[in-house]
Coordinates of C-alpha atoms in Angstrom, one line a residue:
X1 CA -3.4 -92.8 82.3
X2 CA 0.0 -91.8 83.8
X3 CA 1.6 -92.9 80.4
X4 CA -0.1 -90.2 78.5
X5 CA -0.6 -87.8 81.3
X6 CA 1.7 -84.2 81.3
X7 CA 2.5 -83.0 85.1
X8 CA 1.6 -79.6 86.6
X9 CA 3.6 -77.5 88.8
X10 CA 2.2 -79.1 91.9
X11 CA 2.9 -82.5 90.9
X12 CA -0.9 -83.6 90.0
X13 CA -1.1 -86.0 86.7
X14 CA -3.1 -83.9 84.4
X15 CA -5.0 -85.4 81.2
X16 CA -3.9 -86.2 78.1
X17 CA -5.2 -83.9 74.8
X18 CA -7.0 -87.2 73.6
X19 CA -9.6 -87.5 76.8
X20 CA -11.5 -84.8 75.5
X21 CA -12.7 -86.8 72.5
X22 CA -14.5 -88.9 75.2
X23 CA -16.5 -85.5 75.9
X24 CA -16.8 -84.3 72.7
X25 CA -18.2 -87.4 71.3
X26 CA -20.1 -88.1 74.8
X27 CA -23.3 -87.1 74.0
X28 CA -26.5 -87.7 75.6
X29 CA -28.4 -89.7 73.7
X30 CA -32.2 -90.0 73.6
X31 CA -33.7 -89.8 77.2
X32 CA -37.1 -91.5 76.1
X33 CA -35.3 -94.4 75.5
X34 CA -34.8 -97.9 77.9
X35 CA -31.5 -98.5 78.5
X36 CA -31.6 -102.0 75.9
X37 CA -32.3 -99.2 73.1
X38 CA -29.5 -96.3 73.7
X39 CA -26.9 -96.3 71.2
X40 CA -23.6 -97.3 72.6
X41 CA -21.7 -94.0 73.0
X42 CA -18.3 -93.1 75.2
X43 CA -18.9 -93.1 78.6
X44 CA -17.3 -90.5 81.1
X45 CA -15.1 -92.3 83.4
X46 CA -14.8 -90.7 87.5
X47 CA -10.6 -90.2 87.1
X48 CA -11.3 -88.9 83.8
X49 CA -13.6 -85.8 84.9
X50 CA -11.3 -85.1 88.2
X51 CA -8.0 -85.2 85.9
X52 CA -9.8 -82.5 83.5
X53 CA -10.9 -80.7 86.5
X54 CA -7.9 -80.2 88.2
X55 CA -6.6 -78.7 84.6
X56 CA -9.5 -76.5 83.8
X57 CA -11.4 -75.6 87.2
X58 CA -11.0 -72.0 87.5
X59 CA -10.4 -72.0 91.5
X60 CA -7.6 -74.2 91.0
X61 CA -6.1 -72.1 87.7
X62 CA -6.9 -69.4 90.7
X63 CA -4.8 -70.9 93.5
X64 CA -1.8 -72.0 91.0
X65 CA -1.6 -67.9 90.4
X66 CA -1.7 -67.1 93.9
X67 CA 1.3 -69.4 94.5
X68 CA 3.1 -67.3 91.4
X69 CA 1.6 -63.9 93.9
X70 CA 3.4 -65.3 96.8
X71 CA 6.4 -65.9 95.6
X72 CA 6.2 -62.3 94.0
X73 CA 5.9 -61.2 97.7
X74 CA 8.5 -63.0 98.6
X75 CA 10.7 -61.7 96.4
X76 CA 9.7 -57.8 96.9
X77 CA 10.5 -58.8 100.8
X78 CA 13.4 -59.4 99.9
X79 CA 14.3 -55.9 98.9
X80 CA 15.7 -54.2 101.6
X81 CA 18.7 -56.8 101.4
X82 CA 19.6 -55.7 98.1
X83 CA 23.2 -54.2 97.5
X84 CA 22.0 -50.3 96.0
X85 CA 24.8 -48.3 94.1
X86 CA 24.6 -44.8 94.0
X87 CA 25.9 -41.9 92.0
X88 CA 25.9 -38.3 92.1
X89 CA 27.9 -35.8 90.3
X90 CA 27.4 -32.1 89.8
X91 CA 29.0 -29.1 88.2
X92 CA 27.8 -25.1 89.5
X93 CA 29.5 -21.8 87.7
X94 CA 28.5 -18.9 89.9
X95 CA 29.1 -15.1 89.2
X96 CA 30.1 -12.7 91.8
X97 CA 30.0 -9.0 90.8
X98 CA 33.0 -6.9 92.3
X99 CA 32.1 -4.3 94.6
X100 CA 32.6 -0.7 93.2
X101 CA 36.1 -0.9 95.8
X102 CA 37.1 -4.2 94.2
X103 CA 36.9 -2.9 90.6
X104 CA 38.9 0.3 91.5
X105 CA 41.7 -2.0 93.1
X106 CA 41.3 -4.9 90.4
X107 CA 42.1 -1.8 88.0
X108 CA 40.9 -0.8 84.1
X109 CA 40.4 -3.8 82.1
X110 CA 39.6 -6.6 84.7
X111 CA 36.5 -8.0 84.7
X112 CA 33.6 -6.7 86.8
X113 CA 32.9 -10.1 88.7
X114 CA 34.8 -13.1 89.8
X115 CA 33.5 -16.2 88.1
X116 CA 34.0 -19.5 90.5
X117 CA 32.8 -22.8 89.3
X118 CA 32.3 -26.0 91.8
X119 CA 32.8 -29.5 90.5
X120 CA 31.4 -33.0 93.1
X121 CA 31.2 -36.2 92.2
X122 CA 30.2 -39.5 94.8
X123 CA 29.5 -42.8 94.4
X124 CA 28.1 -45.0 96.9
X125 CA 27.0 -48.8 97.5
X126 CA 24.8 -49.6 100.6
X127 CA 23.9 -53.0 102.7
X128 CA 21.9 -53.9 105.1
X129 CA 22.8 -57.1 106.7
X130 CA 20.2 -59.4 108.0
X131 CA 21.4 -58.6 111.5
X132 CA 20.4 -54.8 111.1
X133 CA 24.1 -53.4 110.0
X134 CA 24.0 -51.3 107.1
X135 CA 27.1 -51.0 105.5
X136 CA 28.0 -48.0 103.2
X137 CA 31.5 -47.8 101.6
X138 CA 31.9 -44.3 99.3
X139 CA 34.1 -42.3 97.3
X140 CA 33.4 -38.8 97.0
X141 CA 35.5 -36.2 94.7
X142 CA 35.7 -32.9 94.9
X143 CA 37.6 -29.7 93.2
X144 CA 36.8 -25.6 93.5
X145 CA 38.2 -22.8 91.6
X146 CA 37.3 -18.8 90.6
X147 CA 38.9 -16.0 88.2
X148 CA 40.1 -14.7 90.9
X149 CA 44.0 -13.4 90.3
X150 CA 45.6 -15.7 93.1
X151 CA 43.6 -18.5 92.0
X152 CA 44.8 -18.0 88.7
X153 CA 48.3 -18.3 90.1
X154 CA 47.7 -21.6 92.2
X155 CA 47.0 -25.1 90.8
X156 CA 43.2 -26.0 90.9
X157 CA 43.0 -28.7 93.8
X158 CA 41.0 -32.0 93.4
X159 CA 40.1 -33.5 96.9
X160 CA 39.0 -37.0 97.9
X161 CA 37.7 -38.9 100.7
X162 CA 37.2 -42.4 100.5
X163 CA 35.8 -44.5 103.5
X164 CA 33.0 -46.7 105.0
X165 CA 30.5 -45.6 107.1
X166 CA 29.0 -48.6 109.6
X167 CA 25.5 -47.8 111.2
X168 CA 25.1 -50.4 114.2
X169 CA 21.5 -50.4 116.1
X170 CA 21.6 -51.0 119.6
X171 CA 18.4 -51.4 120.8
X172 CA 15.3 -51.5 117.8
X173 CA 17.0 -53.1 114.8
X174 CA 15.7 -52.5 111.5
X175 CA 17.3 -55.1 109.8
X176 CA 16.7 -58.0 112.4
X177 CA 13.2 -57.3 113.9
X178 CA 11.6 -55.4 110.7
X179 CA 13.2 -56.6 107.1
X180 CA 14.1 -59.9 107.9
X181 CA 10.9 -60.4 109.8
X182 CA 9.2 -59.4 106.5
X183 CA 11.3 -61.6 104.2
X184 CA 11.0 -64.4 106.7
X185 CA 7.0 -64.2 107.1
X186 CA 6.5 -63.9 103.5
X187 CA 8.9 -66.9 103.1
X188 CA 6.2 -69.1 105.2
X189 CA 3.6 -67.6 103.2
X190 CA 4.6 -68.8 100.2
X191 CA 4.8 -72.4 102.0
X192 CA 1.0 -71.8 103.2
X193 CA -0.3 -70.6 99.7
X194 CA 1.0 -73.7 98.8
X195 CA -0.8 -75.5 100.9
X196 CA -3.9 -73.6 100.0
X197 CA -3.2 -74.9 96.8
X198 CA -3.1 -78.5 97.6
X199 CA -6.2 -77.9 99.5
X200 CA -8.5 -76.1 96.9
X201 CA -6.8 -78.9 94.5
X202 CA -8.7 -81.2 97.4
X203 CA -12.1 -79.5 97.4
X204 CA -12.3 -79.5 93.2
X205 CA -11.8 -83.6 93.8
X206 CA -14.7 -83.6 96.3
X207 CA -16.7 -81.7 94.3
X208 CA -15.9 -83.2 90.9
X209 CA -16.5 -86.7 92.9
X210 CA -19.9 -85.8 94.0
X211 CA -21.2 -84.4 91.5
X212 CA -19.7 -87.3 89.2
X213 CA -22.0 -89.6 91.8
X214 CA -25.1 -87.2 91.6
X215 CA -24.6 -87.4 87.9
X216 CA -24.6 -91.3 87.8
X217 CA -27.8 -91.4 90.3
X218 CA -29.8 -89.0 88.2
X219 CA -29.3 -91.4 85.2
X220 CA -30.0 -93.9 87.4
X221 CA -33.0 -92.6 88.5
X222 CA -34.1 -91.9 84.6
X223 CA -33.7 -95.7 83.7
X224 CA -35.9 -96.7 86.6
X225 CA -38.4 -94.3 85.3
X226 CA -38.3 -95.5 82.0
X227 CA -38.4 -98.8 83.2
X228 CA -41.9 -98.0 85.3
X229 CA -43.5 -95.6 82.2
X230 CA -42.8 -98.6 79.8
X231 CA -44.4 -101.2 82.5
X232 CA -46.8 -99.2 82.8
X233 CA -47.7 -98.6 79.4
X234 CA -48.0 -102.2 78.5
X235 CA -49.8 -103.1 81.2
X236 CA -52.1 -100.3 80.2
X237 CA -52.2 -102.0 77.0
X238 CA -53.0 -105.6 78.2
X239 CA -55.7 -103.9 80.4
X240 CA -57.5 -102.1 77.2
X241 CA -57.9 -105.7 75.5
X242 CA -59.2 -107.2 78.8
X243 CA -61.8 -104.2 79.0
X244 CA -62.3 -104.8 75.3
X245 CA -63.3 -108.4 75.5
X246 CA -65.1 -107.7 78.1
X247 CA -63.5 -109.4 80.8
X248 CA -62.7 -106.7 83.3
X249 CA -64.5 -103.5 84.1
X250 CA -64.4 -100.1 81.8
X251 CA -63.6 -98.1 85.1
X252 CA -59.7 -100.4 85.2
X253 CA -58.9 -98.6 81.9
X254 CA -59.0 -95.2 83.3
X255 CA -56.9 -96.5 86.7
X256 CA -54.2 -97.9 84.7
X257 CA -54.6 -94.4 82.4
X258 CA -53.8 -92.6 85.3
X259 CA -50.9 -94.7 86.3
X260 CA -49.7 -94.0 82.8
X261 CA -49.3 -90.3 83.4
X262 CA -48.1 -90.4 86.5
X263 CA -45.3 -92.6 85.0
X264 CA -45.0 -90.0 82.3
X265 CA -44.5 -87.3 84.7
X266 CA -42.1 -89.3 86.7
X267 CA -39.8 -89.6 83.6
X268 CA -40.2 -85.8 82.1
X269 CA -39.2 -84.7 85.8
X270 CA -36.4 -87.2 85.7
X271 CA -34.6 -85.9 82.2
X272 CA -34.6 -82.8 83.6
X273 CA -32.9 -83.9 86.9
X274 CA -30.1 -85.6 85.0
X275 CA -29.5 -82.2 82.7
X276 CA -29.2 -80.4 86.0
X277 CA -26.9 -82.9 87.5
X278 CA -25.0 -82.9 84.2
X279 CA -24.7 -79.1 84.1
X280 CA -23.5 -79.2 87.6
X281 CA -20.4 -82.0 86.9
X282 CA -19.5 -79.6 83.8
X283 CA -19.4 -76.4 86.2
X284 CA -17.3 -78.5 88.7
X285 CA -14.7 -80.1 85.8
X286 CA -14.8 -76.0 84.2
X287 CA -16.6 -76.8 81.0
X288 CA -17.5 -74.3 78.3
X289 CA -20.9 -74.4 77.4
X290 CA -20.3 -76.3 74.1
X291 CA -18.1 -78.9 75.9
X292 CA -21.0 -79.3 78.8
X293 CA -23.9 -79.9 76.1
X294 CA -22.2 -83.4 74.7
X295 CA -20.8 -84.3 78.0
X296 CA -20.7 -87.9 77.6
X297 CA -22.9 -90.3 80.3
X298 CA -21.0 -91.6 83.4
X299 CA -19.5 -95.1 82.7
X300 CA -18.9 -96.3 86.3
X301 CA -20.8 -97.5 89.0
X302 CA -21.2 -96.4 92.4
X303 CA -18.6 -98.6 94.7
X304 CA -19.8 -101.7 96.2
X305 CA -19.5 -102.6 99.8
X306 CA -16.6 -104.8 100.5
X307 CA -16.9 -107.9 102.1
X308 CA -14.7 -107.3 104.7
X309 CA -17.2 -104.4 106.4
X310 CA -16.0 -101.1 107.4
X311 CA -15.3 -100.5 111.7
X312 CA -15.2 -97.1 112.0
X313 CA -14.1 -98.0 115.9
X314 CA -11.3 -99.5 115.2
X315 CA -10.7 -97.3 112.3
X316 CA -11.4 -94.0 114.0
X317 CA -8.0 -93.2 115.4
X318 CA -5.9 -93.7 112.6
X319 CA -7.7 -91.7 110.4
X320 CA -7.7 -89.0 112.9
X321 CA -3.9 -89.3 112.9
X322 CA -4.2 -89.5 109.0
X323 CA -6.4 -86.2 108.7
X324 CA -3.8 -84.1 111.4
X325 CA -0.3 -85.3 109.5
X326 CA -2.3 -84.8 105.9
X327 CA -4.7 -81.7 105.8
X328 CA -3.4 -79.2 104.4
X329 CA -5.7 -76.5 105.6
X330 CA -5.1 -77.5 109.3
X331 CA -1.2 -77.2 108.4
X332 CA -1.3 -73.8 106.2
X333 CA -3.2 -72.2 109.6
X334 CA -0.3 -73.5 111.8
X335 CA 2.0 -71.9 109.1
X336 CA 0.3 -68.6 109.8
X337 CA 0.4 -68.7 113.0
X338 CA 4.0 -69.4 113.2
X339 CA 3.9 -65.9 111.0
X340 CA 1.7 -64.1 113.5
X341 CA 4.0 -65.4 116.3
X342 CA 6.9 -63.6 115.0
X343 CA 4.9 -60.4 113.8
X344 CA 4.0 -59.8 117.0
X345 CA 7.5 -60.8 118.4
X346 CA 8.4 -57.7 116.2
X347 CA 6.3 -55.7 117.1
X348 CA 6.9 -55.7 120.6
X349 CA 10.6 -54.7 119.8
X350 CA 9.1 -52.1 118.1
X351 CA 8.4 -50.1 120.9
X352 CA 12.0 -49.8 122.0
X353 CA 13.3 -46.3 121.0
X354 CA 16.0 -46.1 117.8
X355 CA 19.7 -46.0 119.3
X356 CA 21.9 -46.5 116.7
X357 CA 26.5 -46.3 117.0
X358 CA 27.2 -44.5 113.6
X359 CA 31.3 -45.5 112.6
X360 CA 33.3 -44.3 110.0
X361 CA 36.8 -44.9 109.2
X362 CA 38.8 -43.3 105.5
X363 CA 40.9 -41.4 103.8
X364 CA 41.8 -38.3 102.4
X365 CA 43.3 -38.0 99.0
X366 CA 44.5 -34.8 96.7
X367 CA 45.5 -34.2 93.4
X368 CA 46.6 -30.9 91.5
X369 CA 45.8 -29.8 88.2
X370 CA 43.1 -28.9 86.1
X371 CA 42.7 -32.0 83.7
X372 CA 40.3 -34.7 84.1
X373 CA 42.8 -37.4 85.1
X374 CA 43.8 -35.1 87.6
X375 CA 40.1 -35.3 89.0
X376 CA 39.7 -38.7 88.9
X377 CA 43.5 -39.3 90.4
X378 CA 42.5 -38.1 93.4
X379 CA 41.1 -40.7 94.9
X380 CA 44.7 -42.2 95.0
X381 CA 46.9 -39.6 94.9
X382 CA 48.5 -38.6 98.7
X383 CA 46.2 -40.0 100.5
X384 CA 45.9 -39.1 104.5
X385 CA 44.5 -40.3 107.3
X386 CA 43.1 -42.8 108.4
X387 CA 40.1 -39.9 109.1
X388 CA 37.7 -41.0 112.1
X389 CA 34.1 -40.6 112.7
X390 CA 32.2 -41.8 116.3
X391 CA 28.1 -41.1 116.8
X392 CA 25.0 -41.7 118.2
X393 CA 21.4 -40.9 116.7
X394 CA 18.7 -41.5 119.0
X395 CA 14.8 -41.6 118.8
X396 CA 11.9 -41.7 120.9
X397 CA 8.3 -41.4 120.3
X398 CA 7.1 -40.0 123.2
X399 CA 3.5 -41.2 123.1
X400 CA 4.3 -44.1 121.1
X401 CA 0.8 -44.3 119.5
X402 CA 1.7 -45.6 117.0
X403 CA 3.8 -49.1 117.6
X404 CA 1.5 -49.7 120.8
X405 CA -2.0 -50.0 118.1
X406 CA 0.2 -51.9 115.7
X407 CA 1.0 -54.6 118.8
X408 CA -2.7 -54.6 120.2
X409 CA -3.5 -55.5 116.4
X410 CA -1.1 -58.1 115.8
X411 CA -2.0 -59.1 119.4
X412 CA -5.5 -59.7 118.1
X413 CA -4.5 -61.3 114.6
X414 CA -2.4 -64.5 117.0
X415 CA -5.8 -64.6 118.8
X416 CA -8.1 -65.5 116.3
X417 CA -5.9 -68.0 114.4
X418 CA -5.5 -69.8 117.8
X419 CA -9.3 -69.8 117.4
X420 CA -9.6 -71.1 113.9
X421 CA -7.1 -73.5 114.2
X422 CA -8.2 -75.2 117.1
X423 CA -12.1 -74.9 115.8
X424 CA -10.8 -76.4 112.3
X425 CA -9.1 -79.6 114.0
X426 CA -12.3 -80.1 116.5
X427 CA -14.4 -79.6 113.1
X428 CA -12.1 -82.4 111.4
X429 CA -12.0 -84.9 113.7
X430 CA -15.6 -84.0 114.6
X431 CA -16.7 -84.8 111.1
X432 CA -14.7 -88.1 110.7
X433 CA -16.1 -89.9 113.3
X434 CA -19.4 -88.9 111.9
X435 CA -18.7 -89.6 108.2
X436 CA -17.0 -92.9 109.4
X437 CA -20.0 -94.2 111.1
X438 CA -22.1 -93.2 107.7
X439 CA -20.2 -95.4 105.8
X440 CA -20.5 -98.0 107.8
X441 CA -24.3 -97.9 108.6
X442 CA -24.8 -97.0 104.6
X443 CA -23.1 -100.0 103.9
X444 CA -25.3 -101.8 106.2
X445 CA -28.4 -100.1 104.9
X446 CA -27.3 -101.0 101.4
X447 CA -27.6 -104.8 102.0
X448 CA -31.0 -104.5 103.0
X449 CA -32.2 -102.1 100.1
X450 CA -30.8 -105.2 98.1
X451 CA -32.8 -107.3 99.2
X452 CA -35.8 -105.0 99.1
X453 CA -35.3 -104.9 95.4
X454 CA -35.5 -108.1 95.3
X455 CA -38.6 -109.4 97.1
X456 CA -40.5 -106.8 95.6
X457 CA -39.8 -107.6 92.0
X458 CA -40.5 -111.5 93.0
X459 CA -43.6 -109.9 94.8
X460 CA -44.9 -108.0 91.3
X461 CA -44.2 -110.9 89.7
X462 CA -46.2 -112.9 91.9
X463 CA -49.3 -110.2 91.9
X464 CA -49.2 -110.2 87.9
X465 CA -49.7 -114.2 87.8
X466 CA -52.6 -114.1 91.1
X467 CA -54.3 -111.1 89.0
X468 CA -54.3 -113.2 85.4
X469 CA -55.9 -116.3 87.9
X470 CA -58.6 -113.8 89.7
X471 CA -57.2 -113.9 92.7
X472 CA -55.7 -110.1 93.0
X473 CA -57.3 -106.8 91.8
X474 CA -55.6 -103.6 89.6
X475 CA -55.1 -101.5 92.3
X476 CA -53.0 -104.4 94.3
X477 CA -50.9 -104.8 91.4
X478 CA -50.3 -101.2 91.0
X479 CA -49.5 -100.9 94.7
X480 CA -47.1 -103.8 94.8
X481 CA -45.6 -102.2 92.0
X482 CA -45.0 -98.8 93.5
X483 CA -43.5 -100.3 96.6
X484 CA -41.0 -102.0 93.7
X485 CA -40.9 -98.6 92.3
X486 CA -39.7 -97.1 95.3
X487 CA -37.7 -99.5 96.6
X488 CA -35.3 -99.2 93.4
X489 CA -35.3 -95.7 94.0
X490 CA -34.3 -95.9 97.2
X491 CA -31.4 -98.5 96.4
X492 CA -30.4 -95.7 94.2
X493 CA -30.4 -92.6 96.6
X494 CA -28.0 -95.2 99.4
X495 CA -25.6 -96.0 96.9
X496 CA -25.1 -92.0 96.0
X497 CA -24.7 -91.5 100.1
X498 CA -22.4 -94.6 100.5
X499 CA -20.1 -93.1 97.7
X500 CA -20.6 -89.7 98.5
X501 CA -19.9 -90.4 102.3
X502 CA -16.7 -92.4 101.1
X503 CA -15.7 -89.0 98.7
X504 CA -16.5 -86.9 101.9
X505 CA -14.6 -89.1 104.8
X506 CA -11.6 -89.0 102.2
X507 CA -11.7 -85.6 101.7
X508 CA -12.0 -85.0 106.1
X509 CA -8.6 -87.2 106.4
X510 CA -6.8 -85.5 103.8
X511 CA -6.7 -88.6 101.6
X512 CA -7.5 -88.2 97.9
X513 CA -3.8 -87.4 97.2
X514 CA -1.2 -89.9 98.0
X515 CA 2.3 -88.2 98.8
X516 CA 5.4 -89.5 96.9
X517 CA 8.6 -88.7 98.1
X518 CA 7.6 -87.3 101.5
X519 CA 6.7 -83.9 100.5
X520 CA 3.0 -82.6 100.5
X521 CA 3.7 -81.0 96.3
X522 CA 4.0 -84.6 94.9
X523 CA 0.8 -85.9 94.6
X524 CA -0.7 -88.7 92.7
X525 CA -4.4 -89.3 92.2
X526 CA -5.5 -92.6 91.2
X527 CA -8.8 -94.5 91.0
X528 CA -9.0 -96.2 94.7
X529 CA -8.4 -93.0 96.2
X530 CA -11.6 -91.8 95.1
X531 CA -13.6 -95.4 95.6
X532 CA -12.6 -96.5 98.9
X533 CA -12.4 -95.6 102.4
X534 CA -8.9 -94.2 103.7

């Protein structure tokens, strides 16, 4: 299976294309028939329907998406960190009409307002530092001139300044306790979505498993139907010719008549159990409906009991150990809380008012003339300086409202995941100790529903032969035959517990995936983690 198999971003072995000919050509085959008379069709194999699961089951195609989300998030928290470059420039032309006293001096022929035209340009890169600094070197260039006659008679001057400007917060830090505590959380998120994913990956098992075993019991249960309808029929048959000849009483034909259609019922009610338990697996391996209607027959038995037996005593602490180093859940809640541990660490910094030391050092450049190189020269041209700039912005929220609800709310958020973590580990280790002693009383029960099987079928057996001598009536027959009925039945319904409870204690400890290369996103599935106890 690994040979042909293609690997997902999580590391899980997926299918090969050629696994879904076994469902296409699955099929159901004729329900009314024993098991000696079904044509021999593909059978569905367990591995086979989790592998195609954990390709096709829309909450898992859900949770791989959420990881792309987080990382998305992740990403965008990153933002505030990014180098921005900005630019400005601008050109204004203004006219200024003379005053009736500035014509009269500026004489006949000079124009009647003074025309002065502005030209700025800046550019500017900024960067916040993880440890709150923002950082803004800039360039800014500048040059002014009018119509005016003694501006006509003086170069047009092109000023510069070029210098960096350092904010520095002294008591609330933006960078520090707000954008890195952002970038930082949603870098643990992405770790916990992961492990969300490794967990619903988990749950699709379970439920694939089960429903795989539920699957196999219904069909189960539809043999030994078949099995009872066609005994009963025959010995309905046998009974007509005794009645017939004579030999036993008319009123036997109408008891073994009614046995018949009970039988009958028995069956009908069975073929419809196994299409519900088959509808069910296709749901849980994400089926279309034309790929659930030839879903092929399950081709493996329930797991036996091994022959060394199960002590969940001596057991019952490693597999605690197991389920607290290996589920995923219990570790993507600590992840969270780790999150809502420094949220609220933030927050409380928060409430410290905004004091920030605002530094600047530069230069002052100038270039004359009126051409374009002129303008851009000055940024290079006599520069002066170096020019000096000290201050201090402050603010304070006087009520502080607002940071003192966001604290009682993350306040509350660390609360409840001490809560839910510490109620999902009871719930875990809770759970295994139960599911570890069902296995090992299942197994125990399944020994004896053997053997029930057994002595009544050798009892039937018996009760045919002492009815052909006279020595045992119809309805003891029937009876001993009901008990053989039920006892098969119940064989049945212990075997889906024992494997069920085996699928459930796995899933409690964390175990259906085994991790290669000590990381929890290299996982490999194989056929004993899904048929034996962890």
């Amino acid at each position: 299976m690994q040979s042909a198999a293609r690997q997902n971003r999580s590391g899980v072995a997926w299918p090969a294309p050629q696994i879904w000919l076994v469902l296409v050509l699955g099929g159901l085959g004729s329900y009314c028939q024993a098991a000696d008379e079904r044509p021999a069709v593909p059978s569905l194999g367990l591995l086979d329907s989790v592998h195609v699961a954990l390709a096709r089951n829309p909450s898992v195609l859900n949770s791989g998406l959420q990881v792309d989300i987080a990382q998305g998030q992740f990403r965008q928290a990153q933002g505030p960190f990014d180098t921005v470059l900005s630019a400005s420039a601008s050109n204004q032309r203004r006219y200024m009409p003379h005053t009736a006293a500035e014509q009269l001096s500026a004489g006949d022929g000079a124009s009647d307002a003074v025309v002065s035209e502005e030209t700025n340009g800046a550019v500017k890169v900024t960067q916040l530092l993880r440890n709150g600094i923002t950082i803004e070197p800039a360039v800014t260039i500048g040059r002014a001139s009018d119509s005016s006659a003694l501006s006509q008679q003086t170069p047009i001057a092109n000023r510069s300044t070029v210098g960096v400007n350092v904010t520095v917060p002294l008591l609330k830090n933006p960078g520090a306790d707000i954008a890195a505590v952002g970038e930082r959380t949603a870098e643990l998120e992405v770790q916990a979505v992961r492990l969300d994913r490794t967990q619903v990956l988990s749950q699709a098992t379970l439920s694939v498993v089960t429903s795989y075993w539920y699957y196999l019991a219904a069909e189960k249960a539809r043999l030994i139907a078949v099995d009872a309808e066609v005994s009963s029929l025959r010995r309905t048959e046998d009974t007509g010719k005794l009645v017939d000849a004579e030999v036993l009483p008319a009123a036997e034909r109408d008891l073994v008549a009614a046995d018949g259609a009970a039988k009958r019922s028995a069956r009908i009610a069975a073929e419809q159990a196994l299409e519900d338990a088959r509808s069910n697996l296709a749901r849980s391996m994400g089926l279309s409906p034309q790929e659930a209607h030839v879903l092929a027959l399950p081709g493996e038995d329930f797991p036996g009991v091994p022959s060394q037996a199960f002590d969940p005593a001596r057991q019952l602490e490693r597999m605690r150990e197991l389920a607290l180093r290996q589920r995923t859940d219990l570790q993507a809640i600590q992840i969270r809380y780790g999150q809502a541990e420094i949220n609220l660490d933030a927050t409380r910094k928060g409430l410290k008012p905004q004091l920030d030391l605002v530094l600047g050092v530069g230069v002052s450049g100038l270039n004359e003339g009126s051409a374009n190189a002129n303008y851009f020269g000055a940024a290079n041209s006599n520069l002066r300086g170096p020019n000096a700039t000290v201050g201090i912005n402050y603010q304070f929220p006087v009520q502080n409202r607002g940071a003192g609800g966001l604290l009682a709310q993350k306040q509350s958020v660390l609360d409840q995941l001490d809560i839910n973590r510490r109620d999902l580990q009871a719930s875990i280790l809770i759970s295994i100790e139960g599911l570890a002693t069902s296995v090992y009383r299942l197994g125990l029960q399944m020994a004896d529903s053997r053997r029930s099987v057994e002595l009544y079928a050798k009892s039937v057996a018996n009760e045919e032969i002492r009815r052909t001598m006279g020595r045992s009536t119809l309805i003891e027959v029937l009876n001993v035959s009901d008990r053989l009925l039920l006892a098969r039945q119940s064989l049945t319904t212990v075997q889906l517990n024992y494997a069920n409870a085996i699928a459930q204690l796995r899933f409690a400890c964390g175990a259906f995936f085994k991790v290669v290369n000590g990381t929890a996103t290299n996982l490999v599935l194989d056929s004993e983690s899904l048929l034996t106890t962890p």
